[in-house]
Tab-separated table of C-alpha atoms and ligand atoms in Angstrom:
chain	number	residue	atom	x	y	z
Q	1	MET	CA	99.106	78.205	-42.685
Q	2	LEU	CA	101.969	80.610	-42.080
Q	3	LYS	CA	101.842	83.728	-44.212
Q	4	ILE	CA	105.229	84.196	-45.852
Q	5	ASN	CA	107.133	87.379	-46.541
Q	6	GLN	CA	105.557	88.106	-49.906
Q	7	ASN	CA	108.505	90.296	-50.931
Q	8	TYR	CA	110.588	87.183	-51.583
Q	9	LEU	CA	108.206	86.233	-54.368
Q	10	LYS	CA	108.842	89.518	-56.138
Q	11	LEU	CA	112.561	88.798	-56.538
Q	12	PRO	CA	113.672	87.815	-60.011
Q	13	GLY	CA	115.622	84.512	-60.146
Q	14	SER	CA	119.393	84.761	-59.692
Q	15	TYR	CA	119.677	84.510	-63.408
Q	16	LEU	CA	123.115	85.900	-64.244
Q	17	PHE	CA	125.663	83.351	-63.033
Q	18	ALA	CA	123.242	80.455	-63.418
Q	19	GLU	CA	122.741	81.419	-67.053
Q	20	THR	CA	126.449	81.948	-67.831
Q	21	ALA	CA	127.152	78.541	-66.241
Q	22	ARG	CA	124.332	76.899	-68.210
Q	23	ARG	CA	125.510	78.301	-71.550
Q	24	THR	CA	129.124	77.361	-70.804
Q	25	LYS	CA	128.165	73.810	-69.810
Q	26	GLU	CA	126.027	73.384	-72.908
Q	27	TYR	CA	128.864	74.652	-75.112
Q	28	GLN	CA	131.386	72.337	-73.444
Q	29	ALA	CA	129.051	69.351	-73.948
Q	30	ALA	CA	128.717	70.185	-77.639
Q	31	HIS	CA	132.508	70.803	-77.989
Q	32	PRO	CA	134.208	68.391	-75.586
Q	33	GLU	CA	137.652	69.268	-76.994
Q	34	ALA	CA	137.247	73.004	-76.333
Q	35	ASP	CA	139.718	74.401	-73.790
Q	36	ILE	CA	137.501	77.082	-72.225
Q	37	ILE	CA	139.195	79.871	-70.245
Q	38	ARG	CA	137.112	81.381	-67.471
Q	39	LEU	CA	137.496	85.108	-66.995
Q	40	GLY	CA	134.094	85.411	-65.355
Q	41	ILE	CA	135.384	84.296	-61.946
Q	42	GLY	CA	134.531	86.694	-59.117
Q	43	ASP	CA	136.381	84.582	-56.572
Q	44	VAL	CA	140.039	84.567	-55.566
Q	45	THR	CA	142.150	81.619	-56.707
Q	46	GLN	CA	145.497	82.061	-54.912
Q	47	PRO	CA	145.990	80.202	-51.602
Q	48	LEU	CA	146.195	81.861	-48.183
Q	49	VAL	CA	149.613	83.419	-47.553
Q	50	PRO	CA	152.058	81.710	-45.122
Q	51	ALA	CA	151.636	84.312	-42.337
Q	52	VAL	CA	147.885	83.642	-42.318
Q	53	VAL	CA	148.261	79.868	-42.354
Q	54	GLU	CA	150.767	79.982	-39.515
Q	55	ALA	CA	148.533	82.229	-37.386
Q	56	MET	CA	145.487	80.065	-37.981
Q	57	ARG	CA	147.404	76.870	-37.207
Q	58	GLY	CA	148.723	78.372	-33.968
Q	59	ALA	CA	145.201	79.417	-32.967
Q	60	VAL	CA	143.778	75.971	-33.693
Q	61	GLU	CA	146.447	74.489	-31.434
Q	62	GLU	CA	145.532	76.954	-28.688
Q	63	MET	CA	141.922	75.815	-29.004
Q	64	GLY	CA	143.101	72.234	-28.478
Q	65	ARG	CA	144.726	72.909	-25.090
Q	66	ARG	CA	142.759	73.363	-21.881
Q	67	GLU	CA	144.848	76.383	-20.745
Q	68	THR	CA	144.360	78.307	-23.963
Q	69	PHE	CA	140.941	77.068	-25.089
Q	70	ARG	CA	138.358	79.811	-25.776
Q	71	GLY	CA	134.579	79.581	-25.983
Q	72	TYR	CA	132.337	82.386	-27.226
Q	73	GLY	CA	134.365	85.417	-28.214
Q	74	PRO	CA	133.340	89.065	-27.922
Q	75	ASP	CA	130.305	89.879	-30.114
Q	76	PHE	CA	132.128	92.620	-32.006
Q	77	GLY	CA	135.616	91.100	-32.419
Q	78	TYR	CA	138.702	90.282	-30.328
Q	79	ASP	CA	140.794	93.222	-29.113
Q	80	PHE	CA	143.839	92.069	-31.073
Q	81	LEU	CA	141.947	92.268	-34.384
Q	82	VAL	CA	139.907	95.396	-33.655
Q	83	ASN	CA	143.067	97.264	-32.638
Q	84	ALA	CA	145.025	95.963	-35.650
Q	85	ILE	CA	142.263	97.291	-37.935
Q	86	ARG	CA	142.193	100.658	-36.183
Q	87	GLU	CA	145.957	100.942	-36.320
Q	88	THR	CA	146.939	99.749	-39.801
Q	89	ASP	CA	143.812	100.509	-41.825
Q	90	TYR	CA	142.953	103.859	-40.230
Q	91	ALA	CA	145.372	105.481	-37.745
Q	92	ALA	CA	148.313	104.886	-40.093
Q	93	ARG	CA	146.456	107.047	-42.619
Q	94	GLY	CA	145.480	109.728	-40.135
Q	95	ILE	CA	141.937	108.456	-39.493
Q	96	ASP	CA	140.773	108.056	-35.920
Q	97	ILE	CA	138.301	105.172	-35.446
Q	98	ALA	CA	137.171	104.408	-31.888
Q	99	TYR	CA	137.378	100.898	-30.487
Q	100	ASP	CA	133.595	100.494	-30.339
Q	101	GLU	CA	133.078	101.729	-33.895
Q	102	VAL	CA	134.597	98.521	-35.356
Q	103	PHE	CA	132.374	95.456	-35.848
Q	104	VAL	CA	134.128	92.263	-36.974
Q	105	SER	CA	131.877	89.936	-38.964
Q	106	ASP	CA	131.960	86.906	-41.223
Q	107	GLY	CA	131.553	88.834	-44.456
Q	108	ALA	CA	130.880	92.120	-46.168
Q	109	LYS	CA	128.006	90.460	-47.991
Q	110	CYS	CA	126.249	89.847	-44.664
Q	111	ASP	CA	126.981	93.373	-43.468
Q	112	VAL	CA	125.850	95.201	-46.606
Q	113	GLY	CA	122.833	92.892	-46.744
Q	114	ASN	CA	121.892	93.215	-43.052
Q	115	ILE	CA	122.524	96.911	-42.516
Q	116	GLN	CA	119.143	97.782	-44.055
Q	117	GLU	CA	117.455	96.363	-40.931
Q	118	LEU	CA	118.284	99.713	-39.331
Q	119	PHE	CA	116.272	101.717	-41.902
Q	120	SER	CA	112.539	102.414	-41.718
Q	121	SER	CA	110.417	100.293	-44.028
Q	122	ASP	CA	109.646	103.299	-46.235
Q	123	ALA	CA	113.233	104.595	-46.538
Q	124	VAL	CA	114.133	105.567	-50.111
Q	125	ILE	CA	117.197	103.731	-51.409
Q	126	ALA	CA	119.537	104.727	-54.240
Q	127	VAL	CA	121.996	102.414	-55.947
Q	128	THR	CA	124.524	102.957	-58.687
Q	129	ASP	CA	123.647	101.141	-61.891
Q	130	PRO	CA	125.226	98.640	-62.737
Q	131	VAL	CA	125.461	97.345	-59.179
Q	132	TYR	CA	126.506	94.502	-56.852
Q	133	PRO	CA	123.052	92.886	-56.498
Q	134	VAL	CA	123.058	92.391	-52.698
Q	135	TYR	CA	122.179	96.046	-51.975
Q	136	VAL	CA	119.127	95.784	-54.216
Q	137	ASP	CA	117.902	92.335	-53.218
Q	138	SER	CA	118.275	92.860	-49.454
Q	139	ASN	CA	116.110	95.987	-49.659
Q	140	ALA	CA	113.645	94.221	-51.938
Q	141	MET	CA	113.297	91.403	-49.374
Q	142	ALA	CA	112.429	94.020	-46.763
Q	143	GLY	CA	109.744	95.497	-49.023
Q	144	ARG	CA	111.551	98.751	-49.738
Q	145	ALA	CA	112.086	98.296	-53.474
Q	146	GLY	CA	108.482	98.321	-54.720
Q	147	GLU	CA	107.613	96.206	-57.745
Q	148	TYR	CA	110.004	94.623	-60.242
Q	149	ALA	CA	109.344	95.042	-63.960
Q	150	ASP	CA	111.626	95.226	-67.013
Q	151	GLY	CA	114.788	94.931	-64.938
Q	152	ARG	CA	113.906	97.789	-62.562
Q	153	TRP	CA	112.388	98.169	-59.112
Q	154	SER	CA	109.733	100.872	-58.927
Q	155	ARG	CA	110.818	102.397	-55.570
Q	156	LEU	CA	114.590	102.305	-56.045
Q	157	VAL	CA	116.492	105.302	-57.350
Q	158	TYR	CA	119.040	104.237	-59.973
Q	159	LEU	CA	122.158	106.330	-60.529
Q	160	PRO	CA	123.356	105.353	-64.008
Q	161	CYS	CA	127.106	104.916	-64.514
Q	162	ASN	CA	128.281	104.706	-68.106
Q	163	ALA	CA	131.020	105.734	-70.499
Q	164	GLU	CA	129.283	109.091	-71.061
Q	165	ASN	CA	129.571	110.140	-67.401
Q	166	GLY	CA	132.913	108.395	-66.923
Q	167	PHE	CA	131.251	105.940	-64.501
Q	168	VAL	CA	130.858	108.725	-61.946
Q	169	PRO	CA	127.349	108.396	-60.494
Q	170	PRO	CA	125.189	111.527	-60.640
Q	171	LEU	CA	123.824	112.846	-57.351
Q	172	PRO	CA	120.213	111.763	-56.713
Q	173	GLU	CA	117.746	114.316	-58.077
Q	174	SER	CA	114.879	113.327	-55.794
Q	175	ARG	CA	114.765	112.756	-52.022
Q	176	VAL	CA	116.822	109.717	-51.026
Q	177	ASP	CA	117.566	108.399	-47.521
Q	178	VAL	CA	120.366	105.953	-48.282
Q	179	VAL	CA	122.837	105.553	-51.131
Q	180	TYR	CA	125.070	102.515	-51.580
Q	181	LEU	CA	128.483	103.262	-53.083
Q	182	CYS	CA	131.078	100.595	-53.876
Q	183	TYR	CA	134.599	101.752	-54.794
Q	184	PRO	CA	136.695	100.320	-56.362
Q	185	ASN	CA	133.519	99.261	-58.103
Q	186	ASN	CA	132.164	95.839	-58.786
Q	187	PRO	CA	131.385	95.341	-61.678
Q	188	THR	CA	132.919	98.302	-63.557
Q	189	GLY	CA	136.353	98.264	-61.888
Q	190	THR	CA	136.322	102.076	-61.786
Q	191	VAL	CA	137.199	104.294	-58.813
Q	192	LEU	CA	136.163	107.728	-57.512
Q	193	THR	CA	138.636	110.496	-56.799
Q	194	LYS	CA	138.518	112.330	-53.483
Q	195	GLU	CA	136.707	115.246	-55.140
Q	196	GLN	CA	134.090	112.951	-56.672
Q	197	LEU	CA	133.494	111.159	-53.382
Q	198	LYS	CA	133.369	114.483	-51.537
Q	199	ARG	CA	130.380	115.567	-53.672
Q	200	PHE	CA	128.480	112.587	-52.261
Q	201	VAL	CA	129.568	113.248	-48.700
Q	202	ASP	CA	128.589	116.917	-48.999
Q	203	TRP	CA	125.254	115.968	-50.580
Q	204	ALA	CA	124.558	113.453	-47.783
Q	205	ARG	CA	125.355	116.060	-45.111
Q	206	GLU	CA	123.104	118.635	-46.769
Q	207	ASN	CA	120.244	116.194	-47.252
Q	208	GLY	CA	120.373	114.124	-44.057
Q	209	ALA	CA	121.145	110.998	-46.080
Q	210	LEU	CA	123.293	107.970	-45.230
Q	211	ILE	CA	126.050	106.468	-47.402
Q	212	ILE	CA	126.823	102.762	-47.176
Q	213	PHE	CA	130.374	102.607	-48.535
Q	214	ASP	CA	131.462	99.140	-49.654
Q	215	ALA	CA	135.270	99.077	-49.741
Q	216	ALA	CA	135.635	95.325	-50.366
Q	217	TYR	CA	138.200	95.998	-53.120
Q	218	LYS	CA	140.240	98.725	-51.432
Q	219	ALA	CA	143.403	96.582	-51.406
Q	220	PHE	CA	143.557	96.884	-55.200
Q	221	VAL	CA	143.969	100.664	-55.181
Q	222	THR	CA	147.414	101.601	-56.471
Q	223	THR	CA	146.803	105.034	-58.027
Q	224	PRO	CA	148.103	107.702	-55.650
Q	225	GLY	CA	145.358	109.897	-54.191
Q	226	ILE	CA	142.462	107.499	-54.755
Q	227	PRO	CA	140.704	107.137	-51.379
Q	228	LEU	CA	140.952	103.749	-49.672
Q	229	SER	CA	138.376	104.785	-47.105
Q	230	ILE	CA	135.450	107.198	-47.249
Q	231	TYR	CA	136.703	108.616	-43.934
Q	232	GLU	CA	139.521	110.272	-45.871
Q	233	ILE	CA	136.795	112.748	-46.851
Q	234	GLU	CA	136.040	115.530	-44.395
Q	235	GLY	CA	132.643	115.140	-42.766
Q	236	ALA	CA	132.203	111.488	-43.791
Q	237	ARG	CA	132.078	110.370	-40.158
Q	238	GLU	CA	128.684	112.086	-39.894
Q	239	VAL	CA	127.090	110.303	-42.842
Q	240	ALA	CA	128.926	107.107	-43.797
Q	241	ILE	CA	129.120	103.475	-42.717
Q	242	GLU	CA	132.047	101.599	-44.287
Q	243	CYS	CA	132.160	97.853	-44.992
Q	244	CYS	CA	135.506	96.125	-45.564
Q	245	SER	CA	136.428	92.495	-46.148
Q	246	TYR	CA	139.401	90.158	-46.016
Q	247	SER	CA	137.883	88.190	-48.923
Q	248	LYS	CA	139.586	89.946	-51.807
Q	249	THR	CA	142.260	91.641	-49.678
Q	250	ALA	CA	143.708	88.382	-48.355
Q	251	GLY	CA	141.989	85.492	-50.136
Q	252	PHE	CA	139.433	84.904	-47.348
Q	253	THR	CA	136.405	84.128	-49.541
Q	254	GLY	CA	136.340	80.615	-48.094
Q	255	THR	CA	137.750	81.579	-44.677
Q	256	ARG	CA	135.253	84.410	-43.952
Q	257	CYS	CA	136.164	87.579	-42.112
Q	258	ALA	CA	135.195	91.213	-42.603
Q	259	TYR	CA	134.491	94.357	-40.638
Q	260	THR	CA	132.152	97.323	-40.671
Q	261	ILE	CA	132.793	100.782	-39.241
Q	262	VAL	CA	129.835	102.645	-37.742
Q	263	PRO	CA	130.983	106.034	-36.398
Q	264	HIS	CA	129.096	107.504	-33.441
Q	265	GLU	CA	128.286	110.639	-35.442
Q	266	VAL	CA	126.099	108.707	-37.925
Q	267	LYS	CA	122.514	109.239	-36.806
Q	268	GLY	CA	118.956	108.609	-37.918
Q	269	ALA	CA	115.680	110.044	-36.638
Q	270	ASP	CA	113.150	108.198	-34.470
Q	271	GLU	CA	109.403	108.699	-34.915
Q	272	ASN	CA	109.546	111.901	-32.875
Q	273	GLY	CA	112.408	113.281	-34.925
Q	274	ALA	CA	114.980	112.717	-32.162
Q	275	ALA	CA	118.470	111.700	-33.342
Q	276	VAL	CA	119.560	108.113	-32.653
Q	277	GLU	CA	123.082	106.739	-33.172
Q	278	LEU	CA	123.157	103.922	-35.731
Q	279	ASN	CA	126.180	102.589	-33.830
Q	280	ALA	CA	123.917	101.733	-30.874
Q	281	LEU	CA	121.387	100.022	-33.143
Q	282	TRP	CA	124.064	98.002	-34.960
Q	283	LYS	CA	125.558	96.925	-31.616
Q	284	ARG	CA	122.129	95.742	-30.530
Q	285	ARG	CA	121.600	93.886	-33.773
Q	286	MET	CA	125.005	92.183	-33.752
Q	287	ALA	CA	124.704	91.203	-30.092
Q	288	THR	CA	121.306	89.646	-30.773
Q	289	LYS	CA	121.841	87.937	-34.111
Q	290	PHE	CA	125.578	87.245	-34.345
Q	291	ASN	CA	127.982	85.378	-32.091
Q	292	GLY	CA	131.301	86.490	-33.455
Q	293	VAL	CA	133.849	85.153	-35.940
Q	294	SER	CA	135.805	82.089	-34.840
Q	295	TYR	CA	139.034	82.666	-32.909
Q	296	PRO	CA	141.350	80.978	-35.460
Q	297	VAL	CA	139.858	83.058	-38.278
Q	298	GLN	CA	140.293	86.297	-36.341
Q	299	ARG	CA	143.912	85.335	-35.623
Q	300	ALA	CA	144.332	84.641	-39.336
Q	301	ALA	CA	142.827	88.039	-40.208
Q	302	ALA	CA	145.075	89.784	-37.659
Q	303	ALA	CA	148.117	88.209	-39.350
Q	304	THR	CA	147.322	90.194	-42.509
Q	305	HIS	CA	147.939	93.402	-40.532
Q	306	THR	CA	151.529	92.492	-39.525
Q	307	PRO	CA	154.417	93.779	-41.684
Q	308	GLU	CA	155.111	90.237	-42.926
Q	309	GLY	CA	151.426	89.551	-43.628
Q	310	GLN	CA	151.063	92.893	-45.423
Q	311	ARG	CA	154.057	92.144	-47.626
Q	312	GLN	CA	152.682	88.719	-48.512
Q	313	ILE	CA	149.103	89.769	-49.294
Q	314	LYS	CA	150.337	92.739	-51.340
Q	315	SER	CA	152.359	90.378	-53.479
Q	316	VAL	CA	149.242	88.285	-54.221
Q	317	ILE	CA	147.256	91.430	-55.097
Q	318	ALA	CA	150.097	92.527	-57.377
Q	319	GLY	CA	149.710	89.235	-59.242
Q	320	TYR	CA	145.984	89.813	-59.785
Q	321	LEU	CA	146.681	93.394	-60.867
Q	322	GLU	CA	149.197	92.101	-63.399
Q	323	ASN	CA	146.441	89.887	-64.847
Q	324	ALA	CA	144.142	92.922	-64.939
Q	325	ARG	CA	146.828	94.853	-66.839
Q	326	VAL	CA	147.181	92.015	-69.359
Q	327	ILE	CA	143.408	92.048	-69.916
Q	328	ARG	CA	143.139	95.823	-70.134
Q	329	GLU	CA	146.079	96.353	-72.463
Q	330	GLY	CA	145.252	93.276	-74.550
Q	331	LEU	CA	141.704	94.512	-75.110
Q	332	GLN	CA	142.870	98.034	-75.909
Q	333	ALA	CA	145.385	96.699	-78.437
Q	334	ALA	CA	142.573	94.679	-80.000
Q	335	GLY	CA	140.566	97.888	-80.429
Q	336	PHE	CA	138.121	97.624	-77.530
Q	337	THR	CA	137.084	100.530	-75.335
Q	338	VAL	CA	138.002	99.498	-71.817
Q	339	PHE	CA	137.380	100.799	-68.280
Q	340	GLY	CA	138.612	99.805	-64.827
Q	341	GLY	CA	141.286	97.192	-64.230
Q	342	VAL	CA	143.840	99.671	-62.837
Q	343	ASP	CA	142.777	99.803	-59.174
Q	344	SER	CA	140.570	96.746	-59.413
Q	345	PRO	CA	140.531	93.089	-60.452
Q	346	TYR	CA	137.632	93.894	-62.811
Q	347	VAL	CA	137.873	95.105	-66.395
Q	348	TRP	CA	134.721	96.516	-67.992
Q	349	LEU	CA	134.573	96.739	-71.747
Q	350	LYS	CA	132.178	98.182	-74.278
Q	351	VAL	CA	130.825	95.484	-76.556
Q	352	PRO	CA	131.007	96.201	-80.301
Q	353	GLU	CA	128.197	98.344	-81.785
Q	354	GLY	CA	125.030	96.472	-82.572
Q	355	MET	CA	125.649	93.643	-80.070
Q	356	THR	CA	123.982	93.121	-76.699
Q	357	SER	CA	125.980	91.970	-73.680
Q	358	TRP	CA	124.578	88.447	-74.128
Q	359	ASP	CA	125.370	88.421	-77.889
Q	360	PHE	CA	128.960	89.222	-76.962
Q	361	PHE	CA	128.996	86.475	-74.325
Q	362	ASP	CA	127.940	83.901	-76.946
Q	363	ARG	CA	130.408	85.147	-79.580
Q	364	LEU	CA	133.319	85.215	-77.121
Q	365	LEU	CA	132.507	81.698	-75.953
Q	366	ASP	CA	132.006	80.316	-79.428
Q	367	GLU	CA	134.880	82.047	-81.215
Q	368	CYS	CA	137.501	82.463	-78.450
Q	369	ARG	CA	136.348	79.916	-75.910
Q	370	VAL	CA	136.582	82.570	-73.251
Q	371	VAL	CA	133.885	83.104	-70.614
Q	372	GLY	CA	133.084	86.488	-69.080
Q	373	THR	CA	129.999	88.103	-67.564
Q	374	PRO	CA	127.405	90.146	-69.477
Q	375	GLY	CA	127.095	93.676	-68.069
Q	376	SER	CA	123.313	93.692	-68.424
Q	377	GLY	CA	123.154	91.171	-65.571
Q	378	PHE	CA	124.293	93.896	-63.137
Q	379	GLY	CA	121.520	96.368	-63.955
Q	380	PRO	CA	119.882	98.199	-66.854
Q	381	SER	CA	122.862	100.516	-67.442
Q	382	GLY	CA	125.151	97.486	-67.798
Q	383	GLU	CA	123.636	96.645	-71.199
Q	384	GLY	CA	126.242	97.015	-73.920
Q	385	TYR	CA	129.110	96.259	-71.510
Q	386	PHE	CA	130.947	93.125	-70.412
Q	387	ARG	CA	133.047	92.183	-67.344
Q	388	LEU	CA	136.302	90.213	-67.367
Q	389	THR	CA	138.093	89.355	-64.129
Q	390	ALA	CA	141.729	89.013	-63.121
Q	391	PHE	CA	141.329	85.921	-60.941
Q	392	ASN	CA	142.544	83.276	-63.406
Q	393	THR	CA	146.264	82.448	-63.762
Q	394	LEU	CA	148.605	84.742	-65.698
Q	395	GLU	CA	149.173	82.025	-68.339
Q	396	LYS	CA	145.462	81.453	-68.935
Q	397	THR	CA	144.795	85.187	-68.920
Q	398	GLN	CA	147.520	85.786	-71.504
Q	399	GLU	CA	146.217	82.989	-73.653
Q	400	ALA	CA	142.654	84.323	-73.471
Q	401	LEU	CA	143.843	87.735	-74.637
Q	402	GLU	CA	145.859	86.206	-77.469
Q	403	ARG	CA	142.724	84.436	-78.648
Q	404	ILE	CA	140.695	87.645	-78.429
Q	405	ALA	CA	143.363	89.584	-80.369
Q	406	ALA	CA	143.468	86.929	-83.127
Q	407	TRP	CA	139.660	86.908	-83.296
Q	408	LYS	CA	139.424	90.716	-83.545
Q	409	LYS	CA	141.810	90.703	-86.516
E	1	PLP	N1	130.956	93.558	-51.704
E	1	PLP	C1	131.240	93.477	-53.014
E	1	PLP	C2	131.134	94.681	-53.856
E	1	PLP	C3	131.602	92.239	-53.577
E	1	PLP	O1	131.853	92.156	-54.876
E	1	PLP	C4	131.684	91.106	-52.747
E	1	PLP	C5	132.044	89.781	-53.288
E	1	PLP	O2	132.165	89.525	-54.436
E	1	PLP	C6	131.370	91.244	-51.405
E	1	PLP	C7	131.019	92.483	-50.903
E	1	PLP	C8	131.361	90.046	-50.516
E	1	PLP	O3	132.350	90.078	-49.586
E	1	PLP	P1	132.491	88.916	-48.486
E	1	PLP	O4	133.153	87.752	-49.133
E	1	PLP	O5	133.279	89.557	-47.404
E	1	PLP	O6	131.100	88.561	-48.023
């Protein structure tokens, strides 16, 4: 019989969202009249903007005519999208990204999950804690994480982020080959300043390490000076790969489009110690295992880079940020200690003394009929915290916060 990849059996079940859904369903069954408000949603809820719909419709019509029909597209993205990304997301901010450093894909999840194929099987991986679980699980599947016990993998290096360190991850103290950074952060909603990010870039340059920078939430940054791209930091082109997505930027979670930047300067060593460009390896991987994003979807993504598209998607983001403000200020007024939610759709709060994240989940559901996500589900340092998201409607968000304020009194 086939021998399976044993590493899959080491993975803990995807407990977090299954368990929040189970408890919510059970509660609803026991209280059919309860009007439950969901602030645990990590998915966008607003429809695609008109510029995107129009571009996609036009592209579908092109595909339906012999003269304009297209088959397989380029492996790494159509020129019109690659150049729009280079122009509006980078050149406009003084960052030079070469044409063949952009790789269009169907999602940042795939890219941050697949990128580890380029690392040796014994590479040492660091993650911030709490963390978006894909970085951890994709390395665990490849056998790089060691054994799982008590919520921790034995070979991963955890960089704890908590109220005490202001959610700024400490630099690794032991040898690390790769660190995953996600800013604005999921789940904490916090950001890093240029100086804070520069410490990581400098550390990576000094230690021959690689940074995988997940910028899936960059469109939510409104505070002046907060970096939207790691390439705003001097020297980052030597040490960082950046993953971006249209999912949260433009409501593409169900449409699927993203891109990853792999600068030529980013290198790893072969078995003889010779430097190899990761760009060449990623090209090889994408050409072998990926056949490009569909033409209508790339046209739709390109529409978000036009002045009209930009205006429209920014207005949707502003709506989510307004919800985040309502959550943040409502919680603060109710006496909670709150983080994030300024440059992010996520608000991270400290649960009252003596409660675990799951205790708070149950109390909030039972007494306010509001659903969020327990911080402990994102890693050991998430215990004692709780995540609320800005993806519900303004009305529901306001009502949830009114209930929480009344409950706290
Ligand atoms: N990266 C982070 C940090 C996320 O939170 C998410 C989605 O929630 C993704 C990536 C996934 O992005 P995509 O929809 O492009 O796969």
